[in-house]
Coordinates of C-alpha atoms in Angstrom, one line a residue:
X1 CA 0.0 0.0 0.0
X2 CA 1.1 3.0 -0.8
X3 CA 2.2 5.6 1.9
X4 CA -1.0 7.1 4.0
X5 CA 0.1 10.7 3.7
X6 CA 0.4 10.6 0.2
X7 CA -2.7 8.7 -0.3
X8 CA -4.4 11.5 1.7
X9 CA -2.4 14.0 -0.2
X10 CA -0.9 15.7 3.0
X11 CA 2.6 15.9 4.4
X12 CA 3.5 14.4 7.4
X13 CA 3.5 17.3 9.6
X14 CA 0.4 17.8 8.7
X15 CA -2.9 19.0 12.0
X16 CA -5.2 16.6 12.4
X17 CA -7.8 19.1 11.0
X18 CA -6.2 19.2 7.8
X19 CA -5.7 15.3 7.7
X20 CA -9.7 15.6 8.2
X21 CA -10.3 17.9 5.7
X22 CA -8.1 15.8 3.0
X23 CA -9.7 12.5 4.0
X24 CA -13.3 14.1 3.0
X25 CA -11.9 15.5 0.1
X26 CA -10.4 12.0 -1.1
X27 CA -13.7 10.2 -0.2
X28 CA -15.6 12.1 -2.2
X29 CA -13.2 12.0 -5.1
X30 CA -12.5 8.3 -4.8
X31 CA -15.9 6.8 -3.9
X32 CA -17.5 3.8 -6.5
X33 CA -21.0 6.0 -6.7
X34 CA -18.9 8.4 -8.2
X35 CA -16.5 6.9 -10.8
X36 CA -18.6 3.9 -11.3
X37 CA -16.5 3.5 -14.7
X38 CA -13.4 2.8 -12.7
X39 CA -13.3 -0.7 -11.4
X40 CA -10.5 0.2 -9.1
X41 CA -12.1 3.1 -7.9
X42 CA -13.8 1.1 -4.7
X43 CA -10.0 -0.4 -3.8
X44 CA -8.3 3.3 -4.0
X45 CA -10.9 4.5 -1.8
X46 CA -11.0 1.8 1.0
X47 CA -7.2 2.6 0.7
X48 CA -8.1 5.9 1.3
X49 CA -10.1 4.8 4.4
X50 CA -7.3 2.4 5.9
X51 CA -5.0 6.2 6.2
X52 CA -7.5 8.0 7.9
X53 CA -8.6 5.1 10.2
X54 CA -4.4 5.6 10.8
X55 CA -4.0 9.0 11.1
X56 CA -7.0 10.0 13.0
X57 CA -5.7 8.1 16.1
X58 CA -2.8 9.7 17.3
X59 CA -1.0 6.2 18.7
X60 CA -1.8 4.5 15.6
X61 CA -0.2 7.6 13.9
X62 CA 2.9 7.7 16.0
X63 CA 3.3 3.5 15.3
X64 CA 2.9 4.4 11.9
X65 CA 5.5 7.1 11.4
X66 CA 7.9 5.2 13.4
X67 CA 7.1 1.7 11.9
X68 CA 4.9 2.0 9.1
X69 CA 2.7 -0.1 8.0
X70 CA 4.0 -2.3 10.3
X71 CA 3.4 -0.8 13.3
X72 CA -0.1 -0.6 13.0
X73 CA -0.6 -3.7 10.7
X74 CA -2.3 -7.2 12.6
X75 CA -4.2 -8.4 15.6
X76 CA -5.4 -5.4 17.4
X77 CA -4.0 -2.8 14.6
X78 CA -7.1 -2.7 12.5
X79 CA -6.3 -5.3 10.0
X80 CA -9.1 -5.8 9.1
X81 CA -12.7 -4.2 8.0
X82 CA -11.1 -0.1 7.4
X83 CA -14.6 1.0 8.1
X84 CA -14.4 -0.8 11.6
X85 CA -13.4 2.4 13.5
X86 CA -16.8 3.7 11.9
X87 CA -19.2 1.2 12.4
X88 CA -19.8 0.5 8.8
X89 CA -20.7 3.0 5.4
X90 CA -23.7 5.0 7.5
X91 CA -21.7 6.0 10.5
X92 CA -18.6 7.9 7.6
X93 CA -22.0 10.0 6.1
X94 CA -22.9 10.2 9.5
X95 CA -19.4 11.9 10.8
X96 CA -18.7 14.2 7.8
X97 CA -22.1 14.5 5.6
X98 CA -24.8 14.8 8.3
X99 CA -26.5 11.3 7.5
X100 CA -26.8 12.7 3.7
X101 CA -24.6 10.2 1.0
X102 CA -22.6 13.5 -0.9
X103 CA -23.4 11.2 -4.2
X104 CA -26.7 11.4 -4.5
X105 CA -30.9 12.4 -3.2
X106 CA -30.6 9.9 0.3
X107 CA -31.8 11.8 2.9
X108 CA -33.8 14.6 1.7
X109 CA -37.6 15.0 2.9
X110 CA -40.3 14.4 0.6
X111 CA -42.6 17.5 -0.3
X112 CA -42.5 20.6 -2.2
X113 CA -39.4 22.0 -2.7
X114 CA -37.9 25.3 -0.3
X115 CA -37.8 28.5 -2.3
X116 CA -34.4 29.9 -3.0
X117 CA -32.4 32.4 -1.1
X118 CA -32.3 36.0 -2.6
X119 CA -29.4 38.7 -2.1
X120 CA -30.0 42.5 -2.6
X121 CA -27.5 45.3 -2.0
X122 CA -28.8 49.0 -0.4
X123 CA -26.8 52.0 -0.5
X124 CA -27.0 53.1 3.1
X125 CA -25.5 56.6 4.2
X126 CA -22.5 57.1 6.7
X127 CA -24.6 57.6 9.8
X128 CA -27.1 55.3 8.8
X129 CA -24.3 53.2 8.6
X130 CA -23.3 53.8 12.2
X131 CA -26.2 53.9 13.9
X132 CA -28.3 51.9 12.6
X133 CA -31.6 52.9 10.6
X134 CA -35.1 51.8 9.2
X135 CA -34.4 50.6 5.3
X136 CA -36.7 50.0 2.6
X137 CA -35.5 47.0 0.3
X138 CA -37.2 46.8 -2.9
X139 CA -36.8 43.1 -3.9
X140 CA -38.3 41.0 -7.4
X141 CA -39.7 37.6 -6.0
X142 CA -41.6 34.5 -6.4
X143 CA -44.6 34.9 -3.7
X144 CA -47.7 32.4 -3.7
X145 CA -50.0 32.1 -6.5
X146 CA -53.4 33.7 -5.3
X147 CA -55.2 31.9 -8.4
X148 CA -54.3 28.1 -7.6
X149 CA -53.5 28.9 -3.6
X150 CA -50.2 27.8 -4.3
X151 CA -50.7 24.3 -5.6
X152 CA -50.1 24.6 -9.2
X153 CA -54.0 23.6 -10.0
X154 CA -56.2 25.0 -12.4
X155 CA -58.8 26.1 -9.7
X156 CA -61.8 23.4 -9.5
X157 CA -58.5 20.9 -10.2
X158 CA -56.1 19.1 -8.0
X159 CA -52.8 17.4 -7.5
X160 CA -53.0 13.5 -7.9
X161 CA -50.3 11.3 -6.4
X162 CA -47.4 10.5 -8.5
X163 CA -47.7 7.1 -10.1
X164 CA -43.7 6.0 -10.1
X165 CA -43.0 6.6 -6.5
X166 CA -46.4 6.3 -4.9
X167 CA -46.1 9.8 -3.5
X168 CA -42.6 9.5 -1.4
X169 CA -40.9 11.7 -3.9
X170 CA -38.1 9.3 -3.8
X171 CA -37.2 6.6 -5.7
X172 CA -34.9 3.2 -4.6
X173 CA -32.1 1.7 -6.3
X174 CA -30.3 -1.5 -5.1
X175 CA -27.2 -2.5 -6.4
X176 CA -24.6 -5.3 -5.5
X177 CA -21.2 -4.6 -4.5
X178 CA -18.0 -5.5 -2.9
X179 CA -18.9 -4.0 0.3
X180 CA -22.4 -5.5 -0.1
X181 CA -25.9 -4.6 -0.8
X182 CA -26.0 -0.5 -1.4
X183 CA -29.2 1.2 -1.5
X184 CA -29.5 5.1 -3.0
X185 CA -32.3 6.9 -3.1
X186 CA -33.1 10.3 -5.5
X187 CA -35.9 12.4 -6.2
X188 CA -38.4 10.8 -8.3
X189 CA -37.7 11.5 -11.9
X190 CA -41.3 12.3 -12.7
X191 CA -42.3 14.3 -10.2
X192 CA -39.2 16.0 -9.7
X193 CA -39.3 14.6 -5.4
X194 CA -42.9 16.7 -4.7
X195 CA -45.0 13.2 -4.9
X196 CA -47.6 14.8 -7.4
X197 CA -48.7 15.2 -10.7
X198 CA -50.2 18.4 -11.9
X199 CA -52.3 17.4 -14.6
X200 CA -54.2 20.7 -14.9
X201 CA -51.5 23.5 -14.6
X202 CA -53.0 26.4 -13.5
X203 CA -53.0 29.3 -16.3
X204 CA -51.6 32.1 -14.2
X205 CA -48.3 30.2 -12.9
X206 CA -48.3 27.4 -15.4
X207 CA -48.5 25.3 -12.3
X208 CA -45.6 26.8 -10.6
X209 CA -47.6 27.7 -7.4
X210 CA -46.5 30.9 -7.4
X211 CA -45.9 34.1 -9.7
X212 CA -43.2 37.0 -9.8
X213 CA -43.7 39.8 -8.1
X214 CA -42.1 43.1 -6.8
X215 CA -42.3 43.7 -3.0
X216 CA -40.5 46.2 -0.2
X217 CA -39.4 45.0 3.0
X218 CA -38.9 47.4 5.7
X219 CA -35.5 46.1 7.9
X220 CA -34.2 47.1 11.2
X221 CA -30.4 48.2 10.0
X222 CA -28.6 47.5 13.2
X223 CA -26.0 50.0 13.8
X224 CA -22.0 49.5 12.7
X225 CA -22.8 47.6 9.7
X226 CA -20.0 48.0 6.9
X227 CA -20.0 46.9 3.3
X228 CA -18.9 43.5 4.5
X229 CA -21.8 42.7 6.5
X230 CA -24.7 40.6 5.0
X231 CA -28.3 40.7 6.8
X232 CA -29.7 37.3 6.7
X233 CA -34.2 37.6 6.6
X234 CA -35.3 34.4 7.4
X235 CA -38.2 33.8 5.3
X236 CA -38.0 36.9 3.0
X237 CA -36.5 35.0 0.3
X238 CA -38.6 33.8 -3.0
X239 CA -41.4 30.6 -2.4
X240 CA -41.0 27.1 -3.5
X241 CA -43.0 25.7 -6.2
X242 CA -46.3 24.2 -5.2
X243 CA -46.7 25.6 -1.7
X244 CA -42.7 24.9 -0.8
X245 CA -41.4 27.4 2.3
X246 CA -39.6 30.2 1.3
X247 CA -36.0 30.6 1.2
X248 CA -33.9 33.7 3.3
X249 CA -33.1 37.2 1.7
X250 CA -29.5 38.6 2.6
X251 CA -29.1 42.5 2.2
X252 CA -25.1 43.5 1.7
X253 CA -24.5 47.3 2.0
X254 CA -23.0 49.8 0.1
X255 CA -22.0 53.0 2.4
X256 CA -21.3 56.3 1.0
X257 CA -18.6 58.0 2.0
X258 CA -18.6 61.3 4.5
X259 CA -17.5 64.3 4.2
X260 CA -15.3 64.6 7.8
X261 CA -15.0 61.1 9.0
X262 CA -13.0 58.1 7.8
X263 CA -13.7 54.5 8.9
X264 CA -11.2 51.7 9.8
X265 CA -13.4 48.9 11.4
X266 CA -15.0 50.3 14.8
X267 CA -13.1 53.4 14.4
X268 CA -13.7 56.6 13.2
X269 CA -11.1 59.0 12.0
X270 CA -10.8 63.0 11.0
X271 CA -8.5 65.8 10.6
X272 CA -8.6 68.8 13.2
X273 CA -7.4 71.4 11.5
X274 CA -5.5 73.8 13.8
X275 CA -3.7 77.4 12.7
X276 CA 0.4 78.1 13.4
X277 CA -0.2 80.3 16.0
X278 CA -3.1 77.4 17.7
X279 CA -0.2 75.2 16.9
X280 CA 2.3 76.5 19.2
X281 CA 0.4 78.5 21.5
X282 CA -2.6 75.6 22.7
X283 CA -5.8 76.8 22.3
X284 CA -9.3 74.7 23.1
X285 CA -11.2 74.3 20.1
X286 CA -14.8 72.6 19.4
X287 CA -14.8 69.8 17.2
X288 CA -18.4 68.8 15.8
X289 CA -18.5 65.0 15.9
X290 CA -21.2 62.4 14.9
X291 CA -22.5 62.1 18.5
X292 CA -22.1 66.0 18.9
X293 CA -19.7 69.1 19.9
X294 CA -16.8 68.0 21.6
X295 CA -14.0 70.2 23.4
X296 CA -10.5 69.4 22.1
X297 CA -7.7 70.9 24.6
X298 CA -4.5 71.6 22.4
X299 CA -1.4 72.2 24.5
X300 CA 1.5 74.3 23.5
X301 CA 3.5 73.0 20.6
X302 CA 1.2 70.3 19.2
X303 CA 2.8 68.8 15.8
X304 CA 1.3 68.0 12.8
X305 CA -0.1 64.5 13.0
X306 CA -0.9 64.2 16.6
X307 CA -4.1 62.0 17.4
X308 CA -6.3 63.3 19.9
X309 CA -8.2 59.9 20.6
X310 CA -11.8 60.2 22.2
X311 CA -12.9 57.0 23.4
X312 CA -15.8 55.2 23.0
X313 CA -17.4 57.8 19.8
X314 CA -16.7 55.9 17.1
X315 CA -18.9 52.8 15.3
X316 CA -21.0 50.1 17.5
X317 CA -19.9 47.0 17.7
X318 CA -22.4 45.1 15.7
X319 CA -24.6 42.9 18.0
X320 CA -22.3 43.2 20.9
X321 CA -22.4 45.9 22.3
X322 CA -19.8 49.0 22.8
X323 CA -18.1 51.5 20.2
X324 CA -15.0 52.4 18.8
X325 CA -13.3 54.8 19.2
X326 CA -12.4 58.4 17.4
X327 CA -9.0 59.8 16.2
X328 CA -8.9 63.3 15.6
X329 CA -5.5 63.7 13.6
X330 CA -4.1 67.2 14.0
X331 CA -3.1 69.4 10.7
X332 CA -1.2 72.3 10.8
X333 CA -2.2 74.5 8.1
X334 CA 0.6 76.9 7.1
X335 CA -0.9 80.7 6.2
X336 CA -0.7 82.1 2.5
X337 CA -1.8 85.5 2.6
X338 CA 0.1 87.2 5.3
X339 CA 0.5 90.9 5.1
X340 CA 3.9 92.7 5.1
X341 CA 3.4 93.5 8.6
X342 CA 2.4 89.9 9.6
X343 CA 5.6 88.8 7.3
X344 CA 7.5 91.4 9.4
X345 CA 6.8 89.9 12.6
X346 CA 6.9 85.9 11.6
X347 CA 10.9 87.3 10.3
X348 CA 11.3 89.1 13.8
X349 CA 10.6 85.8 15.4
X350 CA 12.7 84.0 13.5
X351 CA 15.5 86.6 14.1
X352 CA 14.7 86.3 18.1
X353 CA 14.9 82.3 18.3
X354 CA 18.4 82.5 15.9
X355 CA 16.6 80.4 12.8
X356 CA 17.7 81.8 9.1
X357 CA 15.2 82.1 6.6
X358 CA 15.2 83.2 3.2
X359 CA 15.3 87.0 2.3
X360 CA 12.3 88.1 0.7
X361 CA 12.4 90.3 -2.5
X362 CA 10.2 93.2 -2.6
X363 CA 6.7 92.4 -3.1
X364 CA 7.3 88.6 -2.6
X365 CA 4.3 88.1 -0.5
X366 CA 2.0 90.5 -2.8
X367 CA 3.5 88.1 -5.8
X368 CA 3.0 84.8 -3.7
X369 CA -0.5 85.5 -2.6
X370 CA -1.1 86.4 -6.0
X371 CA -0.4 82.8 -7.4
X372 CA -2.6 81.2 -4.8
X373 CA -5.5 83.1 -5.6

């Protein structure tokens, strides 16, 4: 036999997760309902299940890497059936496909089919975004067909029981193989797994059940959504044919950006814009923010690029509870239309702390505020 970590496609250092994940991946590729042209297809894939019986067990494992086959080969090594640390074929599905055979209809309930799931995207705005809001969502669907009540009938008409699979919906199929009898099961061919025939489709749904229409839902936004949340609506989605539930609607956001604030996450960000003279002196300034007027305290000498950080005023946390928080980032803006006497006293300053500066030419500032005009 070949060696289990290349059977499973994994190296040997490999988590037992991801040994887990390959094993599934190799079942499904490998198993005879799925490549029932290859004749060694059902001895590659009990090959498959012999490594993960292995590797799944950590002493078996450790016998294996330091022995090989080996190690974990006779009495008491699981020699024999691979499927014995399972309990047989059912007990795999059971562990890895919920009771449901990946290669085909076992499992599934009989009845009218569910309705798929929808998605719509809104354009929300930036504090709608935060905050929360009350949305319309304008949605095409499939709703119930008011003519037939949903069952497909030509009103006066009904549904008769399917004639192939009595009206289970499913049909049987038994088949010999090596590991013995092996029964699938599909939706019935004819009536497509619903159990009845319509043999009088109703004119307005062509016996559907249900017809297309256009409908607005009016959702709860919660707040400190961001364009990668997704709303699930249970229920909202389109109907099933022939009375079948509905399926969910999931609303993805678009948010438009504002005009102050930035987002990263829970965070908000903006630029305080401060003077020179604000700059190196302190000043307290206001500083409209989404929740209101806040007082920003700016001490002597305050750079460009300082964050004053205000906790707890940024974005909710959605459907947890708490906020963010907000980073005012300070910028400095430099003045472009001093006067010669303003010029005068920004060159007397410079000559009082010792710093050189470049000699202006008559009308240099006239000439300068001039070009940024």
């Amino acid at each position: 036999m070949a060696d289990y970590y290349d059977l499973l496609g994994v190296p040997r250092d490999a988590s037992p997760e991801e040994i887990k994940r390959a094993y599934r991946r190799r079942a499904r590729e490998l198993h005879p309902d799925a490549n029932p042209d290859d004749p060694q297809a059902e001895q590659h894939f009990k090959e498959v299940a012999r490594a993960w019986e292995v590797l799944r067990d950590p002493e078996k494992r450790a016998r294996y890497d330091r022995y090989g086959e080996a190690g974990v080969s006779g009495a008491g090594a699981g020699a024999g059936d691979p499927f014995a640390g399972f309990g047989g074929m059912g007990d795999i599905f059971d562990a890895f496909f919920g009771g449901q055979s990946p290669f085909g209809g076992g499992g599934r309930s009989t009845g009218p089919l569910r309705g798929p799931d929808l998605e719509v995207v809104t354009e929300l705005e930036f504090t709608e975004a935060v905050f929360g809001a009350q949305h319309k969502i304008d949605v095409r669907t499939a709703v119930a067909c008011d003519a037939c009540d949903a069952t497909g009938a030509e009103p006066g008409t009904s549904p008769v029981t399917c004639g192939e699979c009595g009206g289970a919906g499913q049909v049987r199929r038994v088949r010999q193989s090596l590991l013995g009898q092996m029964v699938t099961t599909a939706a019935c061919p004819r009536c497509g797994g619903v159990g009845q025939i319509i043999e009088h489709p109703c004119e307005t749904c062509a016996g559907e059940g249900r017809t297309l229409q256009d409908k607005t839902f009016t959702v709860d936004i919660p707040p400190g959504v961001d364009a990668t949340s997704t709303l699930r609506l249970q229920g909202r989605g389109a109907v099933g044919p022939r009375g079948g539930p509905p399926g969910d609607l999931y609303v993805q956001f678009r948010i438009r950006p504002h005009d102050v604030f930035r987002r990263d996450g829970v965070d908000l960000h903006a630029d305080l814009h401060l003077a020179v003279t604000q700059a190196i002196l302190g000043t307290e300034i206001e500083f409209e923010t989404l929740d209101g007027v806040e007082s920003v305290t700016v001490p002597p000498a305050t750079p460009s690029g300082h964050v004053f950080r205000f906790r707890g005023k940024g974005v909710p946390v959605v459907n947890r509870g708490g906020r963010g928080d907000l980073h005012l980032h300070v910028v400095v803006d430099l003045p472009r239309d001093l006067t010669e006497e303003q010029e005068a006293l920004v060159r007397q300053l410079a000559e009082l702390r010792g710093e050189e500066v470049a000699t202006a030419s008559p009308g240099f500032f006239s000439k300068l505020r001039t070009a940024f005009k």
